[in-house]
Amino acid sequence: MATSIVEKFHSMEYGPAPEDPGEVNKWLDAHQRTFGHYINGAWTAVGSSKFETRNPATGEVLARVAQADAADIDRAVKAARAALPGWQALTGHQRARYLYAFARQVQKWSRRLAVLESLDNGKSIRESRDIDIPLVARHFYYHAGWAQLLGDLTPTGFDGEEFRGYTPVGVVGQIIPWNFPLLMFAWKVAPALAAGNTVVIKPAEFTPLTAIAMAEIAAEVGLPKGVLNVVNGAGETGAALVEHPDIDKIAFTGSTEVGRIIRKATAKTPKKLSLELGGKSPFIVFDDADLDSAVEGLVDGIWFNQGQVCCAGSRLLVQERVAERLYDKIRARMETLRVGSPLDKAIDIGAIVDQVQYDRITKLVAMGIAEGATCWQPEIPMPKNGLFLKPTLLTDVHPSSTVAQQEIFGPVLASMTFRTPAEAVELANNTPYGLAACVWSENINVALDVAAQVKAGVVWINSTNLFDAACGFGGYRESGYGREGGKEGMYEYLVPAWTKNAQKAEVVTQAATDSPKADGNGSGPGIDRTVKQYIGGKQARPDSGYSFPVYNREGKLVGEAPLGNRKDIRNAVEAARPAGNKWAKTAAHTRAQVLYYIAENLIQRREEIVRKLSEFVGEAQAQVEFDSSVDRAFTYAAWCDKFEGSVHNPPFRMVTLAMKEAIGTVAILAPDDAPLLGLLSLVLPAVAMGNSVVAVPSERCATLIGDLYQVFDTSDLPGGVVNLVAGRPMELGKTLAEHDDVDAVWSFRDEAAAAMVKLGSTGNLKQVWTNEGRAIDWFHPKQSQGLWYLQHATQIKNIWVPYGE
Ligand code: NDP
């Protein structure tokens, strides 16, 4: 160790630079290091049920915190419900001022909050001070802006220029993890309050203190009581919040496993749900990348926050030719990383949050080694006590090994090589997750091409782990759904105002399918030919060999429809998947042309379709329904090349391209009322946005698909983009909801169907969108077409592109 100044100057060794925790200790002592819940603007007394929160760097108990039970949750939810009318009666400007005041207080208390966060979580003060806290303030400022622009709430929704016609979802339950306690608090609370909701939030058991400090700030800024409630506790407290019947929305960030539990727990309720879950994000380095920059990117990608980051670049994919060179550089850089006290301003890696997480990481590394990986760790000084782990590089990792597939959530980089860009994309997508990705290449064409192909909600080009309130964040696939931040994040806390007063949808249960007939030609007098399923652009006999009779509204037989089963669904999904991949890449102009042809060909067959539709809904409705269907086809043809992404200007030398991408294969359960218009109102926006569809039409009017496939066949719609499978919607819907190759499921039938698809969706956590059993006026464009539909037919990928030298 260098002793003189001159020696130190030459060695550039760091001395300790500890941040003073005195202010935070004073604050903790002032509260006797004991905290209750913040409910209805007041602190609850701390009873016998409490837990300890510790400093993971030292093991010292920082405070004792009350553990909420179901009764506490109930009090908090009641307070939030009671506060709702008053909060919503404020003007947008008044709500904006509260959010603005939050931002100002966060800045005022920034050092105290940063130190408290580092003490409770173990993250380095450099990160909490320079990254977390500024982002927290930015989130409140940004959302103060949305509150202002939303304007005032009227019975028909907000009256501002933005989000007109939308209304707050209501009382929101929020559950956040321990890795970014304060940042996640801001990501959840700021948009929810800006959108006129009231909140009950549960921080993680390991890290409750900064949420408690934020509750104090709520009191300081005079936030009306009950608007924000903070309840503490572990998983059971979270579960009680999820299950409370008077919650309108749950917003969750955490593990995919708990995300699944929450999806199941809310399935039978109309609770809106957003899930920000785990990841195994690829960090792709091409041979033309600036390798030194890529190494610095990796430091931020996997050693930031001790690797306890949902979007950590935990899978290094490096082009074979430069792999050894890059590994050498990484190892050299790892030798300079400093692990130590989180309060030391000169350290890079702090403490792991808890012994449980520490053990989990070490166990996974041991598994990786047992499965053939080579483990390398630098020879660097390590603290003697506390939960500190060395930065770790695993090479020779097999793509299927545990450390390549499972989220380690620690300072561990698992590395693999690739040869071609196509192989890089294949490896990158070889995971059930889809949260983030980094692409390093000096060739912008290659980088953007790969960014477009990677299935991830965020892609950083030649950069990593950048966040901004204006740029939405969230996952594809099993990394969850919904976005946080940006305009899209606001929609998570809003619903179209008309849905609040909608009636229950009526579903006609068709007894006919209970008595299937052998699939014949249906050629009795006055009976149309038996229609077939429509799969892969071809008419297909049902696998069951059965059809079912379809009757008109007088009970007279009008035809026979195929009785679909699991195999028909499997075939339809198999056809839809590749067709959708191509269709998503088809130019928007071409997709529009196809939709116009569909309209044209519908018109050509007007007389016949109206005649058949009249059998089910009567002549008057059939005329209107048909004409509205044509109108709808024109509408979505128009939207094809207009529902576009946007470009954000985050406060760095970056542009962020918010691209609207197709979701993939969308399963649709169509409504019974307005059998033609209802079906097309769902199929057309999905197709317009580049998805492929497997749709189950209304059972009682299932013969209509015979007319539709003739229209599709003559409209240049590529085979497999729309597949129609008739049968029992509940049965076929279950198969679709459980199918791992379906990316989203939409149910527009009754409450039972909505619950069924939500339950079925948990396997691959596919996106679910339902009417919650509410009736939709398919003849009223405000309810049945437009942005609401287009938003659900797309997911936003934010691609961050740097500029400048
Ligand atoms: P969890 O998903 O268990 O925790 C996230 C939050 O959910 C916490 O507030 C937790 O409470 C709460 N919670 C736990 N169980 C339930 C439940 N049944 N119903 C409602 N809420 C619940 O993550 P862990 O903290 O256990 O971490 C485990 C792993 O998850 C990590 O190793 C990491 O791989 C991953 N993870 C991913 C995160 C991400 O952002 N993607 C964040 C955190 C973890 P409490 O913590 O108080 O028990």
PDB file of C-alpha atoms in Angstrom, residues 242-488:
ATOM      1  CA  VAL A 242     -53.558  -8.640  -3.993  1.00  0.00           C
ATOM      2  CA  GLU A 243     -56.596 -10.449  -2.651  1.00  0.00           C
ATOM      3  CA  HIS A 244     -58.399  -7.457  -1.190  1.00  0.00           C
ATOM      4  CA  PRO A 245     -61.747  -7.222  -2.999  1.00  0.00           C
ATOM      5  CA  ASP A 246     -61.829  -3.442  -3.148  1.00  0.00           C
ATOM      6  CA  ILE A 247     -58.625  -2.997  -5.138  1.00  0.00           C
ATOM      7  CA  ASP A 248     -59.057  -2.000  -8.798  1.00  0.00           C
ATOM      8  CA  LYS A 249     -55.529  -2.577 -10.002  1.00  0.00           C
ATOM      9  CA  ILE A 250     -52.387  -4.368  -8.939  1.00  0.00           C
ATOM     10  CA  ALA A 251     -48.997  -3.172 -10.131  1.00  0.00           C
ATOM     11  CA  PHE A 252     -46.190  -5.567  -9.270  1.00  0.00           C
ATOM     12  CA  THR A 253     -42.446  -5.678  -9.756  1.00  0.00           C
ATOM     13  CA  GLY A 254     -40.575  -8.764  -8.669  1.00  0.00           C
ATOM     14  CA  SER A 255     -39.924 -12.353  -9.591  1.00  0.00           C
ATOM     15  CA  THR A 256     -41.708 -14.161 -12.412  1.00  0.00           C
ATOM     16  CA  GLU A 257     -42.741 -16.822  -9.913  1.00  0.00           C
ATOM     17  CA  VAL A 258     -44.666 -14.345  -7.747  1.00  0.00           C
ATOM     18  CA  GLY A 259     -45.970 -12.665 -10.907  1.00  0.00           C
ATOM     19  CA  ARG A 260     -47.616 -15.966 -11.808  1.00  0.00           C
ATOM     20  CA  ILE A 261     -49.112 -16.298  -8.323  1.00  0.00           C
ATOM     21  CA  ILE A 262     -50.586 -12.791  -8.634  1.00  0.00           C
ATOM     22  CA  ARG A 263     -51.973 -13.481 -12.116  1.00  0.00           C
ATOM     23  CA  LYS A 264     -53.762 -16.532 -10.696  1.00  0.00           C
ATOM     24  CA  ALA A 265     -54.957 -14.729  -7.564  1.00  0.00           C
ATOM     25  CA  THR A 266     -56.548 -11.941  -9.603  1.00  0.00           C
ATOM     26  CA  ALA A 267     -57.962 -14.145 -12.390  1.00  0.00           C
ATOM     27  CA  LYS A 268     -61.497 -14.243 -11.092  1.00  0.00           C
ATOM     28  CA  THR A 269     -61.668 -10.515 -10.523  1.00  0.00           C
ATOM     29  CA  PRO A 270     -61.734  -7.526 -12.871  1.00  0.00           C
ATOM     30  CA  LYS A 271     -58.540  -6.137 -11.285  1.00  0.00           C
ATOM     31  CA  LYS A 272     -56.276  -4.565 -13.850  1.00  0.00           C
ATOM     32  CA  LEU A 273     -52.765  -5.981 -13.653  1.00  0.00           C
ATOM     33  CA  SER A 274     -49.299  -4.934 -14.711  1.00  0.00           C
ATOM     34  CA  LEU A 275     -46.284  -7.148 -14.100  1.00  0.00           C
ATOM     35  CA  GLU A 276     -42.644  -6.145 -14.330  1.00  0.00           C
ATOM     36  CA  LEU A 277     -40.801  -9.406 -13.807  1.00  0.00           C
ATOM     37  CA  GLY A 278     -37.443 -11.023 -14.160  1.00  0.00           C
ATOM     38  CA  GLY A 279     -35.023 -11.129 -17.030  1.00  0.00           C
ATOM     39  CA  LYS A 280     -31.948 -12.800 -18.431  1.00  0.00           C
ATOM     40  CA  SER A 281     -30.916 -10.045 -20.716  1.00  0.00           C
ATOM     41  CA  PRO A 282     -28.370 -10.626 -23.479  1.00  0.00           C
ATOM     42  CA  PHE A 283     -25.382  -8.334 -23.846  1.00  0.00           C
ATOM     43  CA  ILE A 284     -24.352  -8.870 -27.460  1.00  0.00           C
ATOM     44  CA  VAL A 285     -20.868  -7.823 -28.584  1.00  0.00           C
ATOM     45  CA  PHE A 286     -20.020  -7.948 -32.284  1.00  0.00           C
ATOM     46  CA  ASP A 287     -16.456  -8.175 -33.525  1.00  0.00           C
ATOM     47  CA  ASP A 288     -16.520  -4.605 -34.798  1.00  0.00           C
ATOM     48  CA  ALA A 289     -17.562  -3.186 -31.420  1.00  0.00           C
ATOM     49  CA  ASP A 290     -15.434  -0.753 -29.496  1.00  0.00           C
ATOM     50  CA  LEU A 291     -14.369  -3.415 -27.006  1.00  0.00           C
ATOM     51  CA  ASP A 292     -13.159  -1.001 -24.340  1.00  0.00           C
ATOM     52  CA  SER A 293     -16.508   0.764 -24.345  1.00  0.00           C
ATOM     53  CA  ALA A 294     -18.276  -2.589 -24.277  1.00  0.00           C
ATOM     54  CA  VAL A 295     -16.300  -3.534 -21.172  1.00  0.00           C
ATOM     55  CA  GLU A 296     -17.369  -0.308 -19.461  1.00  0.00           C
ATOM     56  CA  GLY A 297     -20.911  -1.110 -20.555  1.00  0.00           C
ATOM     57  CA  LEU A 298     -20.588  -4.498 -18.918  1.00  0.00           C
ATOM     58  CA  VAL A 299     -19.468  -2.919 -15.666  1.00  0.00           C
ATOM     59  CA  ASP A 300     -22.737  -0.987 -15.683  1.00  0.00           C
ATOM     60  CA  GLY A 301     -24.643  -3.922 -17.129  1.00  0.00           C
ATOM     61  CA  ILE A 302     -23.865  -6.646 -14.628  1.00  0.00           C
ATOM     62  CA  TRP A 303     -21.964  -5.125 -11.713  1.00  0.00           C
ATOM     63  CA  PHE A 304     -24.299  -2.172 -11.229  1.00  0.00           C
ATOM     64  CA  ASN A 305     -26.299  -2.706  -8.020  1.00  0.00           C
ATOM     65  CA  GLN A 306     -24.343  -5.941  -7.409  1.00  0.00           C
ATOM     66  CA  GLY A 307     -26.117  -7.430 -10.445  1.00  0.00           C
ATOM     67  CA  GLN A 308     -29.417  -7.298  -8.575  1.00  0.00           C
ATOM     68  CA  VAL A 309     -31.098  -5.665 -11.536  1.00  0.00           C
ATOM     69  CA  CYS A 310     -34.040  -7.114 -13.445  1.00  0.00           C
ATOM     70  CA  CYS A 311     -32.588  -5.875 -16.741  1.00  0.00           C
ATOM     71  CA  ALA A 312     -28.941  -6.743 -15.905  1.00  0.00           C
ATOM     72  CA  GLY A 313     -26.923  -7.731 -18.959  1.00  0.00           C
ATOM     73  CA  SER A 314     -26.295 -11.095 -17.379  1.00  0.00           C
ATOM     74  CA  ARG A 315     -25.718 -13.138 -20.550  1.00  0.00           C
ATOM     75  CA  LEU A 316     -22.690 -12.004 -22.505  1.00  0.00           C
ATOM     76  CA  LEU A 317     -22.909 -13.128 -26.137  1.00  0.00           C
ATOM     77  CA  VAL A 318     -19.666 -12.329 -27.882  1.00  0.00           C
ATOM     78  CA  GLN A 319     -18.672 -12.904 -31.488  1.00  0.00           C
ATOM     79  CA  GLU A 320     -16.198 -15.767 -31.531  1.00  0.00           C
ATOM     80  CA  ARG A 321     -13.369 -13.921 -33.251  1.00  0.00           C
ATOM     81  CA  VAL A 322     -13.025 -11.361 -30.442  1.00  0.00           C
ATOM     82  CA  ALA A 323     -14.103 -13.493 -27.501  1.00  0.00           C
ATOM     83  CA  GLU A 324     -10.677 -14.118 -25.957  1.00  0.00           C
ATOM     84  CA  ARG A 325      -9.638 -10.515 -26.485  1.00  0.00           C
ATOM     85  CA  LEU A 326     -12.802  -9.306 -24.795  1.00  0.00           C
ATOM     86  CA  TYR A 327     -12.454 -11.775 -21.910  1.00  0.00           C
ATOM     87  CA  ASP A 328      -8.892 -10.502 -21.311  1.00  0.00           C
ATOM     88  CA  LYS A 329     -10.162  -6.943 -21.165  1.00  0.00           C
ATOM     89  CA  ILE A 330     -13.026  -7.902 -18.883  1.00  0.00           C
ATOM     90  CA  ARG A 331     -10.703  -9.725 -16.509  1.00  0.00           C
ATOM     91  CA  ALA A 332      -8.317  -6.776 -16.467  1.00  0.00           C
ATOM     92  CA  ARG A 333     -11.209  -4.441 -15.670  1.00  0.00           C
ATOM     93  CA  MET A 334     -12.565  -6.770 -13.012  1.00  0.00           C
ATOM     94  CA  GLU A 335      -9.199  -6.549 -11.257  1.00  0.00           C
ATOM     95  CA  THR A 336      -9.860  -2.837 -10.769  1.00  0.00           C
ATOM     96  CA  LEU A 337     -13.395  -3.138  -9.387  1.00  0.00           C
ATOM     97  CA  ARG A 338     -13.661  -2.147  -5.773  1.00  0.00           C
ATOM     98  CA  VAL A 339     -15.947  -4.065  -3.456  1.00  0.00           C
ATOM     99  CA  GLY A 340     -16.635  -2.531  -0.090  1.00  0.00           C
ATOM    100  CA  SER A 341     -18.713  -0.444   2.237  1.00  0.00           C
ATOM    101  CA  PRO A 342     -21.749   0.934   0.388  1.00  0.00           C
ATOM    102  CA  LEU A 343     -21.154   4.279   2.051  1.00  0.00           C
ATOM    103  CA  ASP A 344     -17.655   4.555   0.588  1.00  0.00           C
ATOM    104  CA  LYS A 345     -17.937   6.942  -2.356  1.00  0.00           C
ATOM    105  CA  ALA A 346     -15.111   5.210  -4.197  1.00  0.00           C
ATOM    106  CA  ILE A 347     -16.473   1.676  -4.338  1.00  0.00           C
ATOM    107  CA  ASP A 348     -18.117  -0.005  -7.320  1.00  0.00           C
ATOM    108  CA  ILE A 349     -19.816  -2.978  -5.730  1.00  0.00           C
ATOM    109  CA  GLY A 350     -21.665  -2.895  -2.427  1.00  0.00           C
ATOM    110  CA  ALA A 351     -23.321  -5.598  -0.363  1.00  0.00           C
ATOM    111  CA  ILE A 352     -25.861  -8.243  -1.402  1.00  0.00           C
ATOM    112  CA  VAL A 353     -29.227  -7.391   0.080  1.00  0.00           C
ATOM    113  CA  ASP A 354     -29.680 -10.387   2.367  1.00  0.00           C
ATOM    114  CA  GLN A 355     -28.223 -13.749   3.328  1.00  0.00           C
ATOM    115  CA  VAL A 356     -31.027 -15.485   1.405  1.00  0.00           C
ATOM    116  CA  GLN A 357     -30.028 -13.770  -1.809  1.00  0.00           C
ATOM    117  CA  TYR A 358     -26.322 -14.309  -1.089  1.00  0.00           C
ATOM    118  CA  ASP A 359     -26.894 -18.050  -0.680  1.00  0.00           C
ATOM    119  CA  ARG A 360     -29.018 -18.195  -3.808  1.00  0.00           C
ATOM    120  CA  ILE A 361     -26.297 -16.556  -5.901  1.00  0.00           C
ATOM    121  CA  THR A 362     -23.499 -18.771  -4.589  1.00  0.00           C
ATOM    122  CA  LYS A 363     -25.624 -21.873  -5.128  1.00  0.00           C
ATOM    123  CA  LEU A 364     -26.356 -20.912  -8.733  1.00  0.00           C
ATOM    124  CA  VAL A 365     -22.674 -20.234  -9.422  1.00  0.00           C
ATOM    125  CA  ALA A 366     -21.792 -23.654  -8.001  1.00  0.00           C
ATOM    126  CA  MET A 367     -24.415 -25.198 -10.275  1.00  0.00           C
ATOM    127  CA  GLY A 368     -22.943 -23.384 -13.267  1.00  0.00           C
ATOM    128  CA  ILE A 369     -19.499 -24.763 -12.472  1.00  0.00           C
ATOM    129  CA  ALA A 370     -20.907 -28.256 -11.987  1.00  0.00           C
ATOM    130  CA  GLU A 371     -22.553 -27.966 -15.387  1.00  0.00           C
ATOM    131  CA  GLY A 372     -19.213 -27.218 -17.068  1.00  0.00           C
ATOM    132  CA  ALA A 373     -18.680 -23.455 -16.829  1.00  0.00           C
ATOM    133  CA  THR A 374     -15.246 -22.020 -16.078  1.00  0.00           C
ATOM    134  CA  CYS A 375     -15.378 -19.582 -13.192  1.00  0.00           C
ATOM    135  CA  TRP A 376     -13.035 -16.636 -12.847  1.00  0.00           C
ATOM    136  CA  GLN A 377     -12.894 -14.072 -10.065  1.00  0.00           C
ATOM    137  CA  PRO A 378     -10.356 -11.287  -9.603  1.00  0.00           C
ATOM    138  CA  GLU A 379      -7.826 -11.178  -6.779  1.00  0.00           C
ATOM    139  CA  ILE A 380      -9.154  -8.036  -5.170  1.00  0.00           C
ATOM    140  CA  PRO A 381      -9.384  -7.011  -1.535  1.00  0.00           C
ATOM    141  CA  MET A 382     -12.705  -7.997   0.012  1.00  0.00           C
ATOM    142  CA  PRO A 383     -14.302  -6.768   3.243  1.00  0.00           C
ATOM    143  CA  LYS A 384     -13.914  -9.275   6.069  1.00  0.00           C
ATOM    144  CA  ASN A 385     -17.551  -9.177   7.164  1.00  0.00           C
ATOM    145  CA  GLY A 386     -20.880  -8.454   5.548  1.00  0.00           C
ATOM    146  CA  LEU A 387     -22.625  -9.889   2.520  1.00  0.00           C
ATOM    147  CA  PHE A 388     -20.043  -9.130  -0.139  1.00  0.00           C
ATOM    148  CA  LEU A 389     -19.457 -11.161  -3.272  1.00  0.00           C
ATOM    149  CA  LYS A 390     -16.665 -10.950  -5.791  1.00  0.00           C
ATOM    150  CA  PRO A 391     -17.552 -10.030  -9.367  1.00  0.00           C
ATOM    151  CA  THR A 392     -17.661 -13.299 -11.258  1.00  0.00           C
ATOM    152  CA  LEU A 393     -17.112 -14.273 -14.888  1.00  0.00           C
ATOM    153  CA  LEU A 394     -18.386 -17.636 -16.132  1.00  0.00           C
ATOM    154  CA  THR A 395     -17.103 -18.722 -19.538  1.00  0.00           C
ATOM    155  CA  ASP A 396     -17.694 -21.949 -21.498  1.00  0.00           C
ATOM    156  CA  VAL A 397     -21.344 -21.687 -20.544  1.00  0.00           C
ATOM    157  CA  HIS A 398     -23.720 -23.878 -22.486  1.00  0.00           C
ATOM    158  CA  PRO A 399     -26.852 -22.078 -23.728  1.00  0.00           C
ATOM    159  CA  SER A 400     -29.077 -24.581 -21.938  1.00  0.00           C
ATOM    160  CA  SER A 401     -27.226 -24.559 -18.619  1.00  0.00           C
ATOM    161  CA  THR A 402     -28.859 -23.206 -15.480  1.00  0.00           C
ATOM    162  CA  VAL A 403     -26.705 -20.081 -15.343  1.00  0.00           C
ATOM    163  CA  ALA A 404     -27.616 -19.227 -18.944  1.00  0.00           C
ATOM    164  CA  GLN A 405     -31.327 -19.670 -18.342  1.00  0.00           C
ATOM    165  CA  GLN A 406     -32.084 -18.649 -14.760  1.00  0.00           C
ATOM    166  CA  GLU A 407     -32.012 -15.163 -13.343  1.00  0.00           C
ATOM    167  CA  ILE A 408     -29.061 -15.174 -10.891  1.00  0.00           C
ATOM    168  CA  PHE A 409     -29.649 -11.638  -9.642  1.00  0.00           C
ATOM    169  CA  GLY A 410     -26.065 -11.227  -8.521  1.00  0.00           C
ATOM    170  CA  PRO A 411     -22.687  -9.969  -9.823  1.00  0.00           C
ATOM    171  CA  VAL A 412     -22.269 -12.952 -12.123  1.00  0.00           C
ATOM    172  CA  LEU A 413     -21.737 -12.757 -15.865  1.00  0.00           C
ATOM    173  CA  ALA A 414     -22.394 -15.901 -17.917  1.00  0.00           C
ATOM    174  CA  SER A 415     -20.707 -15.836 -21.295  1.00  0.00           C
ATOM    175  CA  MET A 416     -21.277 -17.619 -24.608  1.00  0.00           C
ATOM    176  CA  THR A 417     -19.986 -17.085 -28.122  1.00  0.00           C
ATOM    177  CA  PHE A 418     -21.660 -16.804 -31.514  1.00  0.00           C
ATOM    178  CA  ARG A 419     -20.489 -16.631 -35.110  1.00  0.00           C
ATOM    179  CA  THR A 420     -23.127 -14.804 -37.149  1.00  0.00           C
ATOM    180  CA  PRO A 421     -25.709 -12.095 -36.407  1.00  0.00           C
ATOM    181  CA  ALA A 422     -28.445 -14.684 -36.956  1.00  0.00           C
ATOM    182  CA  GLU A 423     -26.884 -16.932 -34.342  1.00  0.00           C
ATOM    183  CA  ALA A 424     -26.600 -13.980 -31.958  1.00  0.00           C
ATOM    184  CA  VAL A 425     -30.325 -13.295 -32.332  1.00  0.00           C
ATOM    185  CA  GLU A 426     -31.167 -16.949 -31.847  1.00  0.00           C
ATOM    186  CA  LEU A 427     -29.110 -17.143 -28.645  1.00  0.00           C
ATOM    187  CA  ALA A 428     -30.454 -13.809 -27.423  1.00  0.00           C
ATOM    188  CA  ASN A 429     -34.021 -15.030 -27.807  1.00  0.00           C
ATOM    189  CA  ASN A 430     -33.275 -18.438 -26.304  1.00  0.00           C
ATOM    190  CA  THR A 431     -34.885 -17.543 -22.998  1.00  0.00           C
ATOM    191  CA  PRO A 432     -38.454 -17.323 -21.771  1.00  0.00           C
ATOM    192  CA  TYR A 433     -37.749 -13.748 -20.674  1.00  0.00           C
ATOM    193  CA  GLY A 434     -37.708 -10.582 -22.751  1.00  0.00           C
ATOM    194  CA  LEU A 435     -36.926  -7.584 -20.610  1.00  0.00           C
ATOM    195  CA  ALA A 436     -33.879  -5.906 -22.100  1.00  0.00           C
ATOM    196  CA  ALA A 437     -30.877  -6.361 -24.387  1.00  0.00           C
ATOM    197  CA  CYS A 438     -27.668  -4.537 -25.276  1.00  0.00           C
ATOM    198  CA  VAL A 439     -26.138  -4.559 -28.740  1.00  0.00           C
ATOM    199  CA  TRP A 440     -22.561  -3.409 -29.229  1.00  0.00           C
ATOM    200  CA  SER A 441     -21.393  -2.754 -32.766  1.00  0.00           C
ATOM    201  CA  GLU A 442     -19.884   0.199 -34.590  1.00  0.00           C
ATOM    202  CA  ASN A 443     -22.097  -0.715 -37.534  1.00  0.00           C
ATOM    203  CA  ILE A 444     -25.433   1.000 -36.907  1.00  0.00           C
ATOM    204  CA  ASN A 445     -27.145  -1.101 -39.601  1.00  0.00           C
ATOM    205  CA  VAL A 446     -26.226  -4.326 -37.831  1.00  0.00           C
ATOM    206  CA  ALA A 447     -27.086  -2.922 -34.405  1.00  0.00           C
ATOM    207  CA  LEU A 448     -30.550  -1.723 -35.453  1.00  0.00           C
ATOM    208  CA  ASP A 449     -31.243  -4.888 -37.394  1.00  0.00           C
ATOM    209  CA  VAL A 450     -30.447  -7.018 -34.346  1.00  0.00           C
ATOM    210  CA  ALA A 451     -32.365  -4.654 -32.050  1.00  0.00           C
ATOM    211  CA  ALA A 452     -35.455  -5.163 -34.171  1.00  0.00           C
ATOM    212  CA  GLN A 453     -35.171  -8.940 -33.951  1.00  0.00           C
ATOM    213  CA  VAL A 454     -34.454  -9.315 -30.261  1.00  0.00           C
ATOM    214  CA  LYS A 455     -37.550  -9.991 -28.225  1.00  0.00           C
ATOM    215  CA  ALA A 456     -37.157  -7.449 -25.470  1.00  0.00           C
ATOM    216  CA  GLY A 457     -38.959  -4.373 -24.246  1.00  0.00           C
ATOM    217  CA  VAL A 458     -35.795  -2.269 -24.094  1.00  0.00           C
ATOM    218  CA  VAL A 459     -32.713  -2.421 -26.299  1.00  0.00           C
ATOM    219  CA  TRP A 460     -29.661  -0.313 -25.571  1.00  0.00           C
ATOM    220  CA  ILE A 461     -27.302   0.166 -28.497  1.00  0.00           C
ATOM    221  CA  ASN A 462     -23.684   0.756 -27.446  1.00  0.00           C
ATOM    222  CA  SER A 463     -24.948   1.622 -23.986  1.00  0.00           C
ATOM    223  CA  THR A 464     -26.591  -0.081 -21.066  1.00  0.00           C
ATOM    224  CA  ASN A 465     -28.961   0.413 -18.141  1.00  0.00           C
ATOM    225  CA  LEU A 466     -30.183   3.850 -19.133  1.00  0.00           C
ATOM    226  CA  PHE A 467     -33.557   4.944 -17.813  1.00  0.00           C
ATOM    227  CA  ASP A 468     -35.720   7.986 -18.125  1.00  0.00           C
ATOM    228  CA  ALA A 469     -39.240   8.802 -17.000  1.00  0.00           C
ATOM    229  CA  ALA A 470     -40.273   9.650 -20.571  1.00  0.00           C
ATOM    230  CA  CYS A 471     -39.149   6.286 -21.959  1.00  0.00           C
ATOM    231  CA  GLY A 472     -41.367   3.352 -21.119  1.00  0.00           C
ATOM    232  CA  PHE A 473     -39.833   0.301 -19.480  1.00  0.00           C
ATOM    233  CA  GLY A 474     -41.219  -3.231 -19.369  1.00  0.00           C
ATOM    234  CA  GLY A 475     -40.966  -6.677 -20.800  1.00  0.00           C
ATOM    235  CA  TYR A 476     -41.960  -9.073 -23.520  1.00  0.00           C
ATOM    236  CA  ARG A 477     -42.909 -12.678 -22.822  1.00  0.00           C
ATOM    237  CA  GLU A 478     -42.297 -13.947 -19.262  1.00  0.00           C
ATOM    238  CA  SER A 479     -40.748 -10.659 -18.227  1.00  0.00           C
ATOM    239  CA  GLY A 480     -44.299  -9.449 -17.787  1.00  0.00           C
ATOM    240  CA  TYR A 481     -46.628  -6.928 -19.340  1.00  0.00           C
ATOM    241  CA  GLY A 482     -47.481  -3.302 -19.036  1.00  0.00           C
ATOM    242  CA  ARG A 483     -45.009  -0.456 -19.171  1.00  0.00           C
ATOM    243  CA  GLU A 484     -43.708   1.936 -16.561  1.00  0.00           C
ATOM    244  CA  GLY A 485     -42.841   5.464 -17.582  1.00  0.00           C
ATOM    245  CA  GLY A 486     -43.739   7.359 -20.715  1.00  0.00           C
ATOM    246  CA  LYS A 487     -47.225   7.822 -22.079  1.00  0.00           C
ATOM    247  CA  GLU A 488     -47.720   4.078 -22.244  1.00  0.00           C
TER     248      GLU A 488
END
